[in-house]
């Protein structure tokens, strides 16, 4: 398929114009016009670029791309090497940040709910980016922690007593510890995000609401994976998700 057809389709599916984001969404670096093979991953690191070059990919699709607000825009060092890799190999880079967190079916938060068996009941937070729901059955925090560990493949950092009963839950992938206080006000028993801050621990202890920090990368693998699979089914093109280990 043509590059512009792919970009138009993704923009229509993910509707980036709805979001106030910290980076440009959509086509970030232009490459060849014809798209036959896509490599997808969480972040457009040099390691992912190297895999895409090795696979002869025409495009790279990620959740974390480039050109973030507030960063130094000079093309030197690591940035120069990354951009040189893309341009020298004529590879397109497409990135969708908040739109891929928020999509109701393919997004990171939707995929977390689907994989963990949670029922979605609403949204909250800035731009409705955080999600609210319930477990299929009430369980102890220790059981929820074991489920998260099994599904995500890594043990979360947990603040809370293991025997605490959990039924209502709030969650938001990535670095969304800032929505914890809103989740507490909404009456959840637990809140899950990718990261945790020093003050988060005190809020969890004083509110009695459990907090699970399950990893920024770990909680944001499934949206871009689902999107890549969707594109493969929709257009019959090769879309490979590459999960590069990241302990954060």
Short mmCIF file of C-alpha atoms in Angstrom, two decimals:
data_model
loop_
_atom_site.label_atom_id
_atom_site.label_comp_id
_atom_site.label_asym_id
_atom_site.label_seq_id
_atom_site.Cartn_x
_atom_site.Cartn_y
_atom_site.Cartn_z
CA UNK A 1 0.00 0.00 0.00
CA UNK A 2 1.02 3.62 -0.39
CA UNK A 3 2.49 5.54 2.53
CA UNK A 4 -0.15 8.26 2.34
CA UNK A 5 -2.93 5.66 2.37
CA UNK A 6 -1.49 4.15 5.55
CA UNK A 7 -1.12 7.54 7.24
CA UNK A 8 -4.67 8.56 6.27
CA UNK A 9 -6.06 5.30 7.60
CA UNK A 10 -4.23 5.54 10.93
CA UNK A 11 -5.17 9.19 11.38
CA UNK A 12 -8.81 8.28 10.76
CA UNK A 13 -8.67 5.34 13.15
CA UNK A 14 -6.81 7.03 16.01
CA UNK A 15 -8.02 10.61 15.48
CA UNK A 16 -4.91 12.42 16.76
CA UNK A 17 -6.53 15.82 16.21
CA UNK A 18 -8.67 15.21 19.31
CA UNK A 19 -5.68 15.26 21.64
CA UNK A 20 -3.39 17.89 23.12
CA UNK A 21 -0.20 15.89 23.03
CA UNK A 22 3.49 16.30 23.84
CA UNK A 23 4.71 15.29 20.39
CA UNK A 24 3.50 15.24 16.78
CA UNK A 25 1.33 12.21 16.01
CA UNK A 26 1.32 10.45 12.65
CA UNK A 27 4.13 10.51 10.11
CA UNK A 28 7.23 11.88 11.83
CA UNK A 29 9.92 10.94 9.31
CA UNK A 30 9.13 10.40 5.65
CA UNK A 31 10.58 7.41 3.81
CA UNK A 32 9.70 5.43 0.70
CA UNK A 33 6.27 5.70 -0.86
CA UNK A 34 5.43 1.99 -1.02
CA UNK A 35 4.72 0.09 2.21
CA UNK A 36 5.05 -3.69 2.17
CA UNK A 37 6.58 -4.47 5.57
CA UNK A 38 6.09 -2.73 8.93
CA UNK A 39 8.06 -3.25 12.13
CA UNK A 40 6.22 -2.09 15.25
CA UNK A 41 7.50 -1.48 18.77
CA UNK A 42 6.96 0.63 21.87
CA UNK A 43 9.78 3.13 21.32
CA UNK A 44 11.77 4.25 18.27
CA UNK A 45 15.10 3.40 19.89
CA UNK A 46 18.22 2.70 17.87
CA UNK A 47 17.76 -0.99 18.70
CA UNK A 48 14.31 -1.02 17.07
CA UNK A 49 15.64 0.90 14.06
CA UNK A 50 18.39 -1.69 13.66
CA UNK A 51 15.84 -4.51 13.69
CA UNK A 52 13.74 -2.69 11.08
CA UNK A 53 16.77 -2.24 8.83
CA UNK A 54 17.65 -5.91 9.24
CA UNK A 55 14.05 -6.91 8.35
CA UNK A 56 14.02 -4.59 5.30
CA UNK A 57 11.03 -2.73 6.75
CA UNK A 58 9.43 0.11 4.84
CA UNK A 59 7.95 1.70 7.96
CA UNK A 60 8.32 1.67 11.73
CA UNK A 61 5.21 2.12 13.88
CA UNK A 62 5.66 3.12 17.53
CA UNK A 63 3.98 4.58 20.58
CA UNK A 64 7.01 6.69 21.57
CA UNK A 65 8.50 8.56 18.62
CA UNK A 66 10.54 11.75 18.41
CA UNK A 67 10.29 15.56 18.65
CA UNK A 68 8.91 15.84 22.19
CA UNK A 69 7.97 19.24 23.57
CA UNK A 70 10.72 20.87 25.56
CA UNK A 71 13.59 18.70 24.35
CA UNK A 72 16.66 20.06 22.61
CA UNK A 73 15.85 20.06 18.90
CA UNK A 74 19.41 20.05 17.61
CA UNK A 75 20.27 17.07 15.39
CA UNK A 76 23.41 15.85 17.12
CA UNK A 77 24.64 12.70 18.86
CA UNK A 78 21.99 10.03 19.40
CA UNK A 79 19.31 12.00 17.53
CA UNK A 80 21.59 12.38 14.51
CA UNK A 81 22.35 8.65 14.47
CA UNK A 82 18.67 7.69 14.70
CA UNK A 83 17.56 10.07 11.97
CA UNK A 84 20.50 9.06 9.79
CA UNK A 85 19.45 5.42 10.12
CA UNK A 86 15.93 6.22 8.98
CA UNK A 87 16.87 8.54 6.14
CA UNK A 88 19.74 6.44 4.79
CA UNK A 89 17.42 3.42 4.58
CA UNK A 90 14.38 5.36 3.35
CA UNK A 91 12.23 4.10 6.24
CA UNK A 92 9.08 5.89 7.37
CA UNK A 93 8.53 6.54 11.08
CA UNK A 94 4.96 6.74 12.35
CA UNK A 95 4.21 7.46 15.99
CA UNK A 96 0.95 7.71 17.95
CA UNK A 97 1.17 8.66 21.60
CA UNK A 98 -2.01 9.67 23.49
CA UNK A 99 -4.26 8.50 20.63
CA UNK A 100 -2.90 4.99 21.15
CA UNK A 101 -3.40 5.17 24.91
CA UNK A 102 -7.01 6.16 24.47
CA UNK A 103 -8.39 4.07 21.58
CA UNK A 104 -11.44 2.12 22.83
CA UNK A 105 -10.38 -1.22 21.32
CA UNK A 106 -6.74 -1.12 20.23
CA UNK A 107 -5.37 1.30 22.81
CA UNK A 108 -3.03 0.47 25.67
CA UNK A 109 -5.70 0.86 28.35
CA UNK A 110 -8.29 -1.12 26.41
CA UNK A 111 -5.79 -3.91 25.82
CA UNK A 112 -4.81 -4.01 29.50
CA UNK A 113 -8.46 -4.44 30.46
CA UNK A 114 -8.96 -7.12 27.85
CA UNK A 115 -5.90 -9.13 28.86
CA UNK A 116 -6.57 -8.83 32.59
CA UNK A 117 -10.30 -9.52 32.30
CA UNK A 118 -11.46 -6.19 33.72
CA UNK A 119 -14.85 -4.65 32.91
CA UNK A 120 -14.64 -1.07 31.64
CA UNK A 121 -17.12 1.30 33.31
CA UNK A 122 -15.85 4.77 32.48
CA UNK A 123 -12.96 7.16 32.05
CA UNK A 124 -11.47 10.04 33.99
CA UNK A 125 -8.46 12.35 34.07
CA UNK A 126 -7.29 14.95 31.59
CA UNK A 127 -8.71 14.21 28.13
CA UNK A 128 -10.39 11.10 29.63
CA UNK A 129 -7.09 9.26 29.32
CA UNK A 130 -7.44 7.13 32.49
CA UNK A 131 -9.91 4.26 32.79
CA UNK A 132 -12.26 3.02 35.49
CA UNK A 133 -13.75 -0.43 35.92
CA UNK A 134 -14.10 -3.55 38.01
CA UNK A 135 -12.70 -7.02 38.32
CA UNK A 136 -14.86 -9.97 37.27
CA UNK A 137 -14.77 -11.12 40.90
CA UNK A 138 -13.50 -9.49 44.05
CA UNK A 139 -10.10 -10.79 45.10
CA UNK A 140 -7.24 -10.02 47.45
CA UNK A 141 -4.58 -7.56 46.37
CA UNK A 142 -2.06 -10.42 46.41
CA UNK A 143 -4.19 -12.31 43.85
CA UNK A 144 -4.50 -9.23 41.64
CA UNK A 145 -0.73 -8.75 41.86
CA UNK A 146 -0.18 -12.36 40.77
CA UNK A 147 -2.54 -11.87 37.81
CA UNK A 148 -0.73 -8.71 36.71
CA UNK A 149 2.63 -10.46 37.06
CA UNK A 150 1.43 -13.40 34.95
CA UNK A 151 -0.06 -11.27 32.17
CA UNK A 152 2.65 -8.61 31.95
CA UNK A 153 5.55 -10.96 32.56
CA UNK A 154 7.00 -8.88 35.39
CA UNK A 155 6.14 -8.27 39.03
CA UNK A 156 4.73 -4.80 39.78
CA UNK A 157 5.86 -2.64 42.66
CA UNK A 158 2.90 -2.71 45.04
CA UNK A 159 1.91 -0.37 47.86
CA UNK A 160 -0.82 -1.97 49.95
CA UNK A 161 -1.63 -4.95 52.14
CA UNK A 162 -1.80 -8.24 50.29
CA UNK A 163 -5.08 -9.27 51.96
CA UNK A 164 -6.89 -6.06 50.98
CA UNK A 165 -10.07 -6.91 48.97
CA UNK A 166 -10.13 -5.42 45.47
CA UNK A 167 -13.18 -5.00 43.22
CA UNK A 168 -13.16 -1.49 41.71
CA UNK A 169 -10.02 -0.49 39.86
CA UNK A 170 -8.62 2.48 37.97
CA UNK A 171 -5.74 2.27 35.51
CA UNK A 172 -3.73 4.22 32.98
CA UNK A 173 -0.70 2.94 31.12
CA UNK A 174 2.70 4.62 31.15
CA UNK A 175 3.62 7.48 33.48
CA UNK A 176 0.15 8.23 34.85
CA UNK A 177 0.72 8.31 38.61
CA UNK A 178 -0.60 11.88 38.49
CA UNK A 179 -4.16 10.56 38.13
CA UNK A 180 -4.00 8.49 41.31
CA UNK A 181 -5.63 11.14 43.49
CA UNK A 182 -8.57 11.39 41.08
CA UNK A 183 -8.90 7.61 41.14
CA UNK A 184 -8.97 7.67 44.94
CA UNK A 185 -11.75 10.27 44.86
CA UNK A 186 -13.74 8.01 42.53
CA UNK A 187 -13.74 5.27 45.14
CA UNK A 188 -11.48 2.64 43.60
CA UNK A 189 -9.87 -0.08 45.69
CA UNK A 190 -6.70 -0.11 43.58
CA UNK A 191 -5.02 1.88 40.83
CA UNK A 192 -2.50 0.59 38.29
CA UNK A 193 -0.10 2.58 36.16
CA UNK A 194 3.35 2.13 34.73
CA UNK A 195 5.31 4.37 37.09
CA UNK A 196 5.32 5.60 40.66
CA UNK A 197 6.58 8.76 42.38
CA UNK A 198 7.74 9.33 45.94
CA UNK A 199 4.52 11.08 46.95
CA UNK A 200 2.42 8.28 45.45
CA UNK A 201 3.47 5.98 48.29
CA UNK A 202 2.17 8.35 50.95
CA UNK A 203 -1.15 8.85 49.14
CA UNK A 204 -1.63 5.08 48.87
CA UNK A 205 -0.85 4.50 52.54
CA UNK A 206 -3.00 7.36 53.81
CA UNK A 207 -5.98 6.71 51.53
CA UNK A 208 -5.96 2.95 51.90
CA UNK A 209 -6.11 2.55 48.11
CA UNK A 210 -3.59 0.08 46.71
CA UNK A 211 -1.15 1.23 44.03
CA UNK A 212 0.50 -1.02 41.46
CA UNK A 213 3.41 0.31 39.38
CA UNK A 214 3.60 -2.30 36.63
CA UNK A 215 6.22 -0.71 34.35
CA UNK A 216 5.97 2.01 31.71
CA UNK A 217 7.14 -0.26 28.92
CA UNK A 218 5.25 -3.29 30.23
CA UNK A 219 1.91 -1.47 30.32
CA UNK A 220 2.36 0.06 26.87
CA UNK A 221 3.33 -2.99 24.81
CA UNK A 222 -0.13 -4.13 23.91
CA UNK A 223 -1.60 -1.15 22.10
CA UNK A 224 0.98 -0.96 19.33
CA UNK A 225 1.00 -4.78 19.17
CA UNK A 226 -2.78 -4.83 18.66
CA UNK A 227 -2.54 -2.02 16.11
CA UNK A 228 0.10 -3.90 14.11
CA UNK A 229 -2.05 -7.03 14.06
CA UNK A 230 -5.04 -4.94 12.99
CA UNK A 231 -3.11 -3.46 10.06
CA UNK A 232 -1.98 -6.91 8.99
CA UNK A 233 -5.55 -8.18 8.91
CA UNK A 234 -6.95 -5.03 7.32
CA UNK A 235 -4.45 -4.67 4.48
CA UNK A 236 -2.70 -8.02 4.21
CA UNK A 237 0.74 -6.49 4.72
CA UNK A 238 3.51 -7.88 6.92
CA UNK A 239 3.36 -6.22 10.35
CA UNK A 240 5.78 -7.55 12.95
CA UNK A 241 5.70 -6.42 16.58
CA UNK A 242 9.17 -6.48 18.17
CA UNK A 243 9.26 -6.39 21.97
CA UNK A 244 12.66 -5.11 23.07
CA UNK A 245 13.26 -5.69 26.77
CA UNK A 246 13.00 -2.63 28.99
CA UNK A 247 12.96 -3.01 32.80
CA UNK A 248 11.26 0.36 33.38
#
